[in-house]
Each structure stands twice: as structure tokens, then as C-alpha cells.
Tab-separated table of N, CA and C in Angstrom:
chain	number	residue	atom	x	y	z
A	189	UNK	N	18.253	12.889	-33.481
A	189	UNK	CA	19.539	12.758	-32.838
A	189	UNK	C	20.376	11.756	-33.636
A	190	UNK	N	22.210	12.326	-33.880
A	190	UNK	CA	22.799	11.339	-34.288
A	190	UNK	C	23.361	10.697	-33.572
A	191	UNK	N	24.167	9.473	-33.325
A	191	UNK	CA	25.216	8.716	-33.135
A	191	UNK	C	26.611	8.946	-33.877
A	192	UNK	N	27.614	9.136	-33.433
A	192	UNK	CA	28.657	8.775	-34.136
A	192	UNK	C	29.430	7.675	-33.546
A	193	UNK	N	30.161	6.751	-33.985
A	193	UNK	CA	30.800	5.520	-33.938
A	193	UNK	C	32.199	5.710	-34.203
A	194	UNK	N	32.897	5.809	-33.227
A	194	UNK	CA	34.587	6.590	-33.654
A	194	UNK	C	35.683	5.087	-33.462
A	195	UNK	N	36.629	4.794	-34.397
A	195	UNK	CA	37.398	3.417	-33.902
A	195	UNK	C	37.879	3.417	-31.906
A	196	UNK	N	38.056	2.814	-31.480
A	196	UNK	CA	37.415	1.213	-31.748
A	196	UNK	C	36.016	1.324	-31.654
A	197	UNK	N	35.689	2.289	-30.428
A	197	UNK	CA	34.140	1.761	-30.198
A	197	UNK	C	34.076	3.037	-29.465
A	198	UNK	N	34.246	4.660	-29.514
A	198	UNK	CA	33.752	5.332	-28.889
A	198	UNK	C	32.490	5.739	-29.507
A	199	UNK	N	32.233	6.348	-28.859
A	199	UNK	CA	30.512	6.881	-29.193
A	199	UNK	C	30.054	8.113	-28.828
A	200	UNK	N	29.964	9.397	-29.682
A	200	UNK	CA	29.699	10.429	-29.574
A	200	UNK	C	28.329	10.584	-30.257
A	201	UNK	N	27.814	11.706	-29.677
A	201	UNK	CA	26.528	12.432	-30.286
A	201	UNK	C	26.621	13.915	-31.044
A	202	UNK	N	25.173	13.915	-31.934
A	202	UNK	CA	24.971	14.903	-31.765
A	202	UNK	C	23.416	15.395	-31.819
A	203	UNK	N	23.027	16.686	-31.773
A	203	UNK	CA	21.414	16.481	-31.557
A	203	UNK	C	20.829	17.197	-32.928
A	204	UNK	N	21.793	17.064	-34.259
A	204	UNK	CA	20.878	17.072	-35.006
A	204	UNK	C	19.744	16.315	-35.712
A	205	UNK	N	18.845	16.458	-36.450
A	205	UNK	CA	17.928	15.414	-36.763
A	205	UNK	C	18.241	14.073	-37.572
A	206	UNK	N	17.905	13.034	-37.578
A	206	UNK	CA	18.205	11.691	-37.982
A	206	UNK	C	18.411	11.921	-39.516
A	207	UNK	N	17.538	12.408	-40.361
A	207	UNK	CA	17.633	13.282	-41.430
A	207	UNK	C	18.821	13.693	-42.232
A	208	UNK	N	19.426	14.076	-41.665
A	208	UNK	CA	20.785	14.889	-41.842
A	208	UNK	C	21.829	13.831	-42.819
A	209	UNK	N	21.778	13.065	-41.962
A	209	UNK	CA	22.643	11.542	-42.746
A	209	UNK	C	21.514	11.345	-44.550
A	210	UNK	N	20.568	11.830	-44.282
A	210	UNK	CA	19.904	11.246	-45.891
A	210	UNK	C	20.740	12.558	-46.794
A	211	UNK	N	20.816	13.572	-46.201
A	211	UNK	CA	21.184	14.745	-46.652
A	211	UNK	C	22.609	15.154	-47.003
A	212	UNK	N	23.416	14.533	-46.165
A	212	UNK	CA	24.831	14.507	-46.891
A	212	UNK	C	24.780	12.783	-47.876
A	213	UNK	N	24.004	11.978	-47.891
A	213	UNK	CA	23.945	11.184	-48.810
A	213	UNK	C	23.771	11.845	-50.021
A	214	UNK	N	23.070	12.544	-50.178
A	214	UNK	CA	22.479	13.171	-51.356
A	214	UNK	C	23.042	14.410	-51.876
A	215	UNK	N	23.678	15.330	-51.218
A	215	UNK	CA	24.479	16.006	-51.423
A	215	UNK	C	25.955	16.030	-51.544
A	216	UNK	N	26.516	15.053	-50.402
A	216	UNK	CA	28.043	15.079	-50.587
A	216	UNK	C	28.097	15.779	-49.026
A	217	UNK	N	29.418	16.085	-48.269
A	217	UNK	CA	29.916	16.392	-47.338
A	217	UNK	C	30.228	15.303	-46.381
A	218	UNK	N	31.204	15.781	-44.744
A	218	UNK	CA	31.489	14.870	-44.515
A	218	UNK	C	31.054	15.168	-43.581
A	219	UNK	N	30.051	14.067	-42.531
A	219	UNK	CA	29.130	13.912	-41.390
A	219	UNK	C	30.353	13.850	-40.057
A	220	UNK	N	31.632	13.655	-40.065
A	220	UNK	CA	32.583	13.783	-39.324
A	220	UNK	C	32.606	15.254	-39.146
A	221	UNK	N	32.603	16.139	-39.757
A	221	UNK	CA	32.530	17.512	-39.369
A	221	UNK	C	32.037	18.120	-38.364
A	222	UNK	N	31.140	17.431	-38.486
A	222	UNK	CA	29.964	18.167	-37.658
A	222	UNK	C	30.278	18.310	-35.829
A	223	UNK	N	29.725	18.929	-34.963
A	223	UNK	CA	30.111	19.132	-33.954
A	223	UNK	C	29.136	18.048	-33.043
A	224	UNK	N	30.365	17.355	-32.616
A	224	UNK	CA	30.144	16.249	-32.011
A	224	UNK	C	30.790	16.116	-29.809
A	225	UNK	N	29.533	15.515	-29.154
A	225	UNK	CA	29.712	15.210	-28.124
A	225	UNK	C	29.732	13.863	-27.357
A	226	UNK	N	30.395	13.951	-26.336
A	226	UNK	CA	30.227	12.497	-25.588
A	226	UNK	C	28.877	12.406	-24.968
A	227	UNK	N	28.679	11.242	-25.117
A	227	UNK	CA	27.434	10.574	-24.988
A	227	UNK	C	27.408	10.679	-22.814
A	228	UNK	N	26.253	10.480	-22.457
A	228	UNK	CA	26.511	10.247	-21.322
A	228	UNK	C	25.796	9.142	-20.767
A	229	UNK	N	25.202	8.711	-21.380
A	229	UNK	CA	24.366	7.010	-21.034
A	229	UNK	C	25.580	5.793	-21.783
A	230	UNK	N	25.716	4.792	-20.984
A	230	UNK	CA	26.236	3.884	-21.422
A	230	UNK	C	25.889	2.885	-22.297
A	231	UNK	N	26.814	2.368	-23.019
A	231	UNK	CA	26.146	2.205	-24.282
A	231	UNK	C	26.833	0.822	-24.821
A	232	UNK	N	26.388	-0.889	-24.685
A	232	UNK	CA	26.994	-2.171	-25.090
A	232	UNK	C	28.090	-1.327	-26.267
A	233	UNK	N	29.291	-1.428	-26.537
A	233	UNK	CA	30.053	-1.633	-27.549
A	233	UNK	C	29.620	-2.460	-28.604
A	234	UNK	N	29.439	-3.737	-28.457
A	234	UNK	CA	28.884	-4.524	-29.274
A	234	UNK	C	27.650	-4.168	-29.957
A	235	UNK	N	26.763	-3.746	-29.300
A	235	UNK	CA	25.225	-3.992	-30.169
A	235	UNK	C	25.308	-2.199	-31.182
A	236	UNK	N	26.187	-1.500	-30.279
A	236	UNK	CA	26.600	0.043	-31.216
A	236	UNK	C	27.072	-0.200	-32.116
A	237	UNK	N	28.116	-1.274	-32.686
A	237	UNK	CA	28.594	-1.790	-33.585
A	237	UNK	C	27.882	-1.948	-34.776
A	238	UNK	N	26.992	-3.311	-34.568
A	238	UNK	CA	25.899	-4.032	-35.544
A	238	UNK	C	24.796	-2.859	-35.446
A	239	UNK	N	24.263	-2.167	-34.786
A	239	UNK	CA	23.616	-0.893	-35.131
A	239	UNK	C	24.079	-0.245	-36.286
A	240	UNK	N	25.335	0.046	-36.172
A	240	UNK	CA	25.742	1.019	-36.889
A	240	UNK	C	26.166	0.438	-38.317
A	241	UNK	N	26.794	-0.667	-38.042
A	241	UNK	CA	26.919	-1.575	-39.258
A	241	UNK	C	25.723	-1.656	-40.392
A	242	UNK	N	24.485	-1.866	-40.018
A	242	UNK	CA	23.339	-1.645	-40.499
A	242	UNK	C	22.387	-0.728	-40.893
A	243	UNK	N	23.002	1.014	-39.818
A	243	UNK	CA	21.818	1.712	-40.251
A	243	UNK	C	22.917	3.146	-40.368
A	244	UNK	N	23.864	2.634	-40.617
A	244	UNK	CA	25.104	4.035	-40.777
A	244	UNK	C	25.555	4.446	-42.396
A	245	UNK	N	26.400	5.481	-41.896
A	245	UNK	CA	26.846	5.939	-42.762
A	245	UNK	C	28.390	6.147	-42.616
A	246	UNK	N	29.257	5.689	-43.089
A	246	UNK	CA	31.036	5.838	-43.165
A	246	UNK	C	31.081	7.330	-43.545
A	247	UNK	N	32.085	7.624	-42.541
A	247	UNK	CA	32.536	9.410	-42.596
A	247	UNK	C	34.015	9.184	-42.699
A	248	UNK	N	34.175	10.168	-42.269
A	248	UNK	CA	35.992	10.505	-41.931
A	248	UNK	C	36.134	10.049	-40.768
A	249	UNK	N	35.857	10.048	-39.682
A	249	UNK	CA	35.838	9.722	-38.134
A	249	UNK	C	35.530	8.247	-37.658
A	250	UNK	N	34.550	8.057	-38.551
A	250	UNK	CA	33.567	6.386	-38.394
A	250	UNK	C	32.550	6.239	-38.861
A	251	UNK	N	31.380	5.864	-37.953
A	251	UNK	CA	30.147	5.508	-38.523
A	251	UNK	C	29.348	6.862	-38.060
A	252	UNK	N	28.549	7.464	-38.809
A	252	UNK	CA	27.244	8.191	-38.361
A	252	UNK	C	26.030	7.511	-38.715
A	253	UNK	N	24.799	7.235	-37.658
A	253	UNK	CA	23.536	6.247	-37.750
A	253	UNK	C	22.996	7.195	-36.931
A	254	UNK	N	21.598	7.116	-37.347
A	254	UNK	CA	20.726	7.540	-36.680
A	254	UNK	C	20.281	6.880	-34.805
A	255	UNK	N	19.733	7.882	-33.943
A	255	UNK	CA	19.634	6.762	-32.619
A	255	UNK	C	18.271	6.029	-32.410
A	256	UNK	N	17.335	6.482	-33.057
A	256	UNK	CA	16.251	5.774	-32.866
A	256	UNK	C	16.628	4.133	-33.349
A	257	UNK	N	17.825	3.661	-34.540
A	257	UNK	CA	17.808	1.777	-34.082
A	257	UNK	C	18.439	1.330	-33.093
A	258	UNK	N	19.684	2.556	-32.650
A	258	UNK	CA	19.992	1.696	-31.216
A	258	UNK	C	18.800	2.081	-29.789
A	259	UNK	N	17.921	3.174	-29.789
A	259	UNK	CA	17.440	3.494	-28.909
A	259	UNK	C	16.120	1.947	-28.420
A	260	UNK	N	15.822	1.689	-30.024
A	260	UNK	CA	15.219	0.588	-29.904
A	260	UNK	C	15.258	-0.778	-29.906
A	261	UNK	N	16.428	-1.022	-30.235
A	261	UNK	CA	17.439	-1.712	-30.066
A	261	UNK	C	17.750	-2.307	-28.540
A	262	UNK	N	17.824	-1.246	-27.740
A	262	UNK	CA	18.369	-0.944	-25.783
A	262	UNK	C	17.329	-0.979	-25.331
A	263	UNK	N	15.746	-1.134	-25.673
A	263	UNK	CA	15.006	-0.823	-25.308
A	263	UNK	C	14.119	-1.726	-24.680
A	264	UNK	N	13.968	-3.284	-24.804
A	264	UNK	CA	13.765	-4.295	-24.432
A	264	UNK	C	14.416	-4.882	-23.406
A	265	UNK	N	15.820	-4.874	-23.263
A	265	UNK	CA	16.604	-4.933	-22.192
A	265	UNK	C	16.777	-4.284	-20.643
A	266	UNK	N	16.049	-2.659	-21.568
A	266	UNK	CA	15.891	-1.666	-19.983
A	266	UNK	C	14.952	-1.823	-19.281
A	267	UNK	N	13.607	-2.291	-20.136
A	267	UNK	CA	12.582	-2.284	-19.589
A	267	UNK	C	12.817	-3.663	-19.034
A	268	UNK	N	13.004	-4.759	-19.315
A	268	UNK	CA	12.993	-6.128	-18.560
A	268	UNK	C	13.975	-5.172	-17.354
A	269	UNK	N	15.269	-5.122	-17.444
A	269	UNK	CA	15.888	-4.744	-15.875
A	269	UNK	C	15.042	-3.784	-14.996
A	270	UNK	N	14.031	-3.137	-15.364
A	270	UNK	CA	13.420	-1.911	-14.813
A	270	UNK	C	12.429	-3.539	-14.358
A	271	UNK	N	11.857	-3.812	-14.542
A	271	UNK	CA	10.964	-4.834	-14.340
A	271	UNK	C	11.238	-5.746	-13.225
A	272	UNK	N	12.592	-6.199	-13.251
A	272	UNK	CA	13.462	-6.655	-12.298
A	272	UNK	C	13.436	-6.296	-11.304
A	273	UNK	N	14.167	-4.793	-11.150
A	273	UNK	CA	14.365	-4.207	-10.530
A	273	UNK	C	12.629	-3.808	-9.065
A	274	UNK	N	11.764	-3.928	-10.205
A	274	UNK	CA	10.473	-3.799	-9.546
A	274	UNK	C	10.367	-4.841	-8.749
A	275	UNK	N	10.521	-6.035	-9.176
A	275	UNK	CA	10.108	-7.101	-8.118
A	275	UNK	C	10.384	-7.292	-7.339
A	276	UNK	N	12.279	-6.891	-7.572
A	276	UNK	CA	12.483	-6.757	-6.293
A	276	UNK	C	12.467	-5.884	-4.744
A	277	UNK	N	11.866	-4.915	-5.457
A	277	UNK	CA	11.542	-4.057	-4.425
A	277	UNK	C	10.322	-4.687	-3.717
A	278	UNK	N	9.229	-4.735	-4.691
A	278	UNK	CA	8.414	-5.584	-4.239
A	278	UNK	C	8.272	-6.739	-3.074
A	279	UNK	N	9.455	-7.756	-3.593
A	279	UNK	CA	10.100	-8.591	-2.284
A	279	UNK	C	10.258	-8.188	-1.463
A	280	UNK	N	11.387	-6.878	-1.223
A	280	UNK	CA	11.997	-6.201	0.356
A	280	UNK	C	10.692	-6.001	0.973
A	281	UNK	N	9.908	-5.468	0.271
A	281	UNK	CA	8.529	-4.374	1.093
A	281	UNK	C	7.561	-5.683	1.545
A	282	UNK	N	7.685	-6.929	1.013
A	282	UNK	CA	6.771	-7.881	1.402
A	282	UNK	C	6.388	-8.265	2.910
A	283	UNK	N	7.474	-7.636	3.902
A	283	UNK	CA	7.126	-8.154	5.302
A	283	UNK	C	6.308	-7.018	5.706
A	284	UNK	N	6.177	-5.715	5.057
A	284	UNK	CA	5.391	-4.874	5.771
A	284	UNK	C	3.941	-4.969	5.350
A	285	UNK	N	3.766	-6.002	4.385
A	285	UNK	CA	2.259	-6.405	4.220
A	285	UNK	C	1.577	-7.026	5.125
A	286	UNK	N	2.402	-7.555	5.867
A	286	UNK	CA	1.233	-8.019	7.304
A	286	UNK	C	0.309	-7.027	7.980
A	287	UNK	N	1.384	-6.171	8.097
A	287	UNK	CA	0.553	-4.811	8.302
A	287	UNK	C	-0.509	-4.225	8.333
A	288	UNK	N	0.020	-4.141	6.615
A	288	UNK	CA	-1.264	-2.963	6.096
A	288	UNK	C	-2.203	-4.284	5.941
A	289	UNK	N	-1.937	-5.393	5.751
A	289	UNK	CA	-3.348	-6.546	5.888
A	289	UNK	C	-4.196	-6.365	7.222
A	290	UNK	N	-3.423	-6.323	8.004
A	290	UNK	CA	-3.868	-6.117	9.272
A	290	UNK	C	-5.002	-4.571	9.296
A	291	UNK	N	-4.407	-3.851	8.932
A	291	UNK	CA	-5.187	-2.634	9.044
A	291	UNK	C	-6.547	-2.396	7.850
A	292	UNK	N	-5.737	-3.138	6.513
A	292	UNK	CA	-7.053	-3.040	5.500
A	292	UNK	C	-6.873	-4.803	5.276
A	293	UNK	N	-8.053	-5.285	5.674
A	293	UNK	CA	-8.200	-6.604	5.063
A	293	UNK	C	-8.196	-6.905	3.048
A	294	UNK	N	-7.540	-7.272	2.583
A	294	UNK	CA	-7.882	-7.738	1.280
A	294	UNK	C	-6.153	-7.624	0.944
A	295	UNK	N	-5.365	-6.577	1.513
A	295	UNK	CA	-4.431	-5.463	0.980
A	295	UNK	C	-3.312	-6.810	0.217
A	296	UNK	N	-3.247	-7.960	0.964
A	296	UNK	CA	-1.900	-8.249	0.166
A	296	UNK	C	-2.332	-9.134	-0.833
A	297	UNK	N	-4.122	-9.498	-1.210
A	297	UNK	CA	-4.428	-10.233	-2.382
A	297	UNK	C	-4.507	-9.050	-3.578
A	298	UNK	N	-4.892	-8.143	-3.182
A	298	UNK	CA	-5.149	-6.739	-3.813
A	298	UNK	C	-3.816	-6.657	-4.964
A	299	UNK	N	-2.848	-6.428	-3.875
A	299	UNK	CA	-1.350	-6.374	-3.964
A	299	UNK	C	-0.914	-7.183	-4.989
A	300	UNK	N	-1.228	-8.628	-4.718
A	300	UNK	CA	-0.819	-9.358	-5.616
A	300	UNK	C	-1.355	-9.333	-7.195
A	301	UNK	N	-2.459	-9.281	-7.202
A	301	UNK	CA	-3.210	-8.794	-8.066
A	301	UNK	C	-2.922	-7.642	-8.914
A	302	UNK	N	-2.580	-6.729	-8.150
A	302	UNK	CA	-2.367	-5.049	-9.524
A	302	UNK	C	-0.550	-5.833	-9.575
A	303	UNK	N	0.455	-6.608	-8.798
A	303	UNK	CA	1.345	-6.434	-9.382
A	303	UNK	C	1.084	-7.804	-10.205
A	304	UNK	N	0.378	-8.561	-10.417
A	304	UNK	CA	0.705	-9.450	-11.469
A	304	UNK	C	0.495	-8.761	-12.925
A	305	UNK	N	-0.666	-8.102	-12.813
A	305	UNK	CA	-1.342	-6.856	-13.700
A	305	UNK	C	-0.322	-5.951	-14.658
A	306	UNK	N	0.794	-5.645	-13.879
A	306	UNK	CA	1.145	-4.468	-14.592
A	306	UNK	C	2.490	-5.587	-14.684
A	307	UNK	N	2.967	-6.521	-14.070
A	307	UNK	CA	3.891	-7.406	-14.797
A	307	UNK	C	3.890	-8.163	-16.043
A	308	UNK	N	2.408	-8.367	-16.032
A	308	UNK	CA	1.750	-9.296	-17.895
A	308	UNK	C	2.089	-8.153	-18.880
A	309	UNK	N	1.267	-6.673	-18.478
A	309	UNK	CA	1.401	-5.625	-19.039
A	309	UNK	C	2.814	-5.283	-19.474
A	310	UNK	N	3.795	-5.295	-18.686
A	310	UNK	CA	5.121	-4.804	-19.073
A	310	UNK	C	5.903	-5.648	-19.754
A	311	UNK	N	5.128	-6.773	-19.336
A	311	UNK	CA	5.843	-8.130	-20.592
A	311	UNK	C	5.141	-8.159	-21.949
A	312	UNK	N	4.138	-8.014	-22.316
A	312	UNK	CA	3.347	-7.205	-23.444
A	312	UNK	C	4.434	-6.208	-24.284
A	313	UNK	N	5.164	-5.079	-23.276
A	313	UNK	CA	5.347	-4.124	-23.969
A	313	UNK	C	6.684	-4.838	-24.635
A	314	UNK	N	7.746	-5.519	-23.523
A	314	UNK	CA	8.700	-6.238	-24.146
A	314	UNK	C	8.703	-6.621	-25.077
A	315	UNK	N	8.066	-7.383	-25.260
A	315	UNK	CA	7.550	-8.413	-26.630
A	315	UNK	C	7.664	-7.842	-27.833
A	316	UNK	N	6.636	-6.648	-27.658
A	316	UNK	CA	6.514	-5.388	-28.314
A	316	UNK	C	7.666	-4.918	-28.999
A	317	UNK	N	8.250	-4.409	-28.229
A	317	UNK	CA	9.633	-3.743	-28.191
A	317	UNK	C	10.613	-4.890	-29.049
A	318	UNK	N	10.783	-5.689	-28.357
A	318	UNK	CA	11.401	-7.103	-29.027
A	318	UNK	C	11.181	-7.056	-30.324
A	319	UNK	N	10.447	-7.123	-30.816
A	319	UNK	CA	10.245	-7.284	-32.327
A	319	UNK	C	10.155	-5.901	-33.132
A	320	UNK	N	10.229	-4.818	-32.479
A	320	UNK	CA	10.714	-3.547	-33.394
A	320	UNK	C	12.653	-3.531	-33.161
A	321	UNK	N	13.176	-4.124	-32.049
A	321	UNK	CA	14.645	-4.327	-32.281
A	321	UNK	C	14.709	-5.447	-32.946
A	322	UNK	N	14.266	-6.979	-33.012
A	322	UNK	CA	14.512	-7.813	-34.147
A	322	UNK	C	14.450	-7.118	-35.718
A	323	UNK	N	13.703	-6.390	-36.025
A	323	UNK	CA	13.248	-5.739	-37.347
A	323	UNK	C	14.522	-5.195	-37.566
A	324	UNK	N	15.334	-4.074	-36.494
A	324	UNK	CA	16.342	-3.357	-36.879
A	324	UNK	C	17.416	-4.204	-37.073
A	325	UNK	N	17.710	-4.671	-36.502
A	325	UNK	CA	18.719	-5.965	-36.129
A	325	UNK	C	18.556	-6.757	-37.333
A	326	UNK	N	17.751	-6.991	-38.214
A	326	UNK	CA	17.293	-7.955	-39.256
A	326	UNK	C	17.912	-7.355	-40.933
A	327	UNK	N	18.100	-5.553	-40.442
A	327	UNK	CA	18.439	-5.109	-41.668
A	327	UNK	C	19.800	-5.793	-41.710
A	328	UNK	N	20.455	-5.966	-43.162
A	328	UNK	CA	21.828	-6.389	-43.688
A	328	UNK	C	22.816	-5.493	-43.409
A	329	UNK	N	23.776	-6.276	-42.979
A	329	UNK	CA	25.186	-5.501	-42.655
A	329	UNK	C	25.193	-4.244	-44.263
A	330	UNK	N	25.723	-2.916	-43.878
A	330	UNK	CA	26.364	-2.640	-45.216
A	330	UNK	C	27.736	-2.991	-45.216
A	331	UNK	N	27.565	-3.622	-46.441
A	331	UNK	CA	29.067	-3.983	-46.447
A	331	UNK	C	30.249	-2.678	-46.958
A	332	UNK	N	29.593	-1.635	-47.942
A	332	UNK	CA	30.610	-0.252	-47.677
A	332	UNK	C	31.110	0.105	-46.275
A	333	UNK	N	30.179	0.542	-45.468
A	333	UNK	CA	30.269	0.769	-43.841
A	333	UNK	C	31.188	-0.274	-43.175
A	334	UNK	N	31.107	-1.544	-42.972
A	334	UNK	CA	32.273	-2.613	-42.718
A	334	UNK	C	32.672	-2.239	-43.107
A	335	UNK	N	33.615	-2.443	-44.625
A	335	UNK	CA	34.708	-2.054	-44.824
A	335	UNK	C	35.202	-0.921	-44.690
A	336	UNK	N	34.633	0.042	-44.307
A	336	UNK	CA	35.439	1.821	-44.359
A	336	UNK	C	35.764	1.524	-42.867
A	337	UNK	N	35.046	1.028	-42.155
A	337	UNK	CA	35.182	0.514	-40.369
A	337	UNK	C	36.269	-0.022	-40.509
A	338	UNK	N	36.346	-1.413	-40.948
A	338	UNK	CA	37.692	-1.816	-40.758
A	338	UNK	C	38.735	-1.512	-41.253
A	339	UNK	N	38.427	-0.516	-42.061
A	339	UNK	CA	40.095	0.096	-42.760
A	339	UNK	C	40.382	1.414	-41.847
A	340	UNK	N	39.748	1.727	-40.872
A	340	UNK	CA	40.039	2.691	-40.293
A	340	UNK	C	40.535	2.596	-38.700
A	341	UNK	N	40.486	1.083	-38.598
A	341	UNK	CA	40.761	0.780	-37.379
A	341	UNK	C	39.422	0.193	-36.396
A	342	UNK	N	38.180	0.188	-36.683
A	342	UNK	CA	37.189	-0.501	-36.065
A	342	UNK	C	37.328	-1.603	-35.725
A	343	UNK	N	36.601	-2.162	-34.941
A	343	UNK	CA	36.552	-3.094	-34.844
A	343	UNK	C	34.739	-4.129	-34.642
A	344	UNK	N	34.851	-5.450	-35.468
A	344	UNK	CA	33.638	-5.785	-35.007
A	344	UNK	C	33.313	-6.781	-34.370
A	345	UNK	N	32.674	-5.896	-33.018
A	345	UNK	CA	32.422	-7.189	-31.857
A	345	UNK	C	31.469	-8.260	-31.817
């Protein structure tokens, strides 16, 4: 899947292979051509930027980059809010543990237990994740790509 990066900061797709960008490198043509859609996941302006700054290619339109550096890139962030989001459910449901304690003795050490479990675990994967977006994030601006960006009206956030 591509990304395209249109001034200031829109962001279209398309679902050909990441590939494609090595291929008009090497051949010539213009990756703006191609048939392009709106994205439907929301997407920081900013970090699409320095993504693209780093792993793009300047067209006629803007930037074309592959999505696997922003996918991994977004990917540390979703999972911490997904994580979040768990605990707190976790919290709401906490008064109905009297309950099920009541009915199965052990249930809310149990409880505590598989969720500390899969919270170490999901912070593991963060971490994880974290340092395959530091890596992307670490490549050098191209400075061709800046400049074709900012002569076309981009902007960098």
C-alpha cells in the first residue's frame, strides 16, 4: 500500500504495492498519476509529514512513501490508547467483582493477576514497536523531497 502526501497535508491512498515507488525510481514516470483515494483512518498531519520526508518520493502532486513507516510509526501510540482504554473498562466493571468473588472465591485475585499479565505483555509489545518506529523516524530527512515539498506549497510541521 501507498501513501500519497498532497500540499498542505492531505493524505490519499492507494493499494498498490510499496514496490512501485522503487519502480518509477528506476524507470522514470510520475507516481502522481496513479489512481489515488482518500484515506479513511485518521492520520497526525505532523508525523505524515516526517514520514514522508524520510521514506518518500516527490511527484507532481507531493510526496508518495510507502505505509508500512507510518503504519509503524502509529503503531505504539494505538496500542498504548487500546491499553488505556482496557483499564479502563476494567475500572467500570470493578464493582461487579464482589460478586463473582462471592460466587467463585479467588475471582478478583485471579483477575488481578491475568490483567497485570497481559498489561507487562502489551507493554513488551510497545517497547517493541517503539523501537521499530524510532528506527524509521531515525532515517535522514531527504533533502530532494523537502525541497520539492516546499516549493509546491507543503508544509513542515
Amino acid at each position: 500500500m501507498l501513501f500519497l502526501l498532497t500540499p498542505p497535508h492531505a493524505i490519499l491512498w492507494s493499494d498498490l504495492p510499496e514496490r512501485t515507488i522503487d519502480i518509477a525510481r528506476e524507470h522514470g514516470g510520475d507516481l502522481g498519476r496513479l489512481d489515488w483515494r482518500d484515506t479513511e483512518e485518521p492520520h497526525d498531519p505532523a508525523t505524515v509529514v516526517q514520514v514522508a520526508l524520510r521514506h518518500g518520493e516527490a511527484c507532481s502532486r507531493g510526496i508518495v512513501f510507502p505505509a508500512s513507516p507510518l503504519i509503524a510509526v502509529e503503531e505504539p501510540g494505538k496500542l498504548a490508547s487500546l491499553l488505556e482504554k482496557s483499564q479502563e473498562s476494567e475500572r467500570a466493571l470493578a464493582p461487579h467483582d464482589e460478586v463473582m468473588e462471592a460466587l467463585m472465591p479467588g475471582w478478583i485475585e485471579h483477575g488481578r493477576k491475568l490483567s497485570a499479565d497481559v498489561d507487562e505483555s502489551v507493554r513488551r509489545t510497545i517497547a517493541r514497536e517503539q523501537e521499530e518506529a524510532d528506527a524509521f523516524m531515525a532515517a535522514p530527512v531527504r533533502e530532494d523531497v523537502r525541497a520539492a515539498w516546499l516549493q509546491m506549497g507543503g508544509l513542515v510541521l
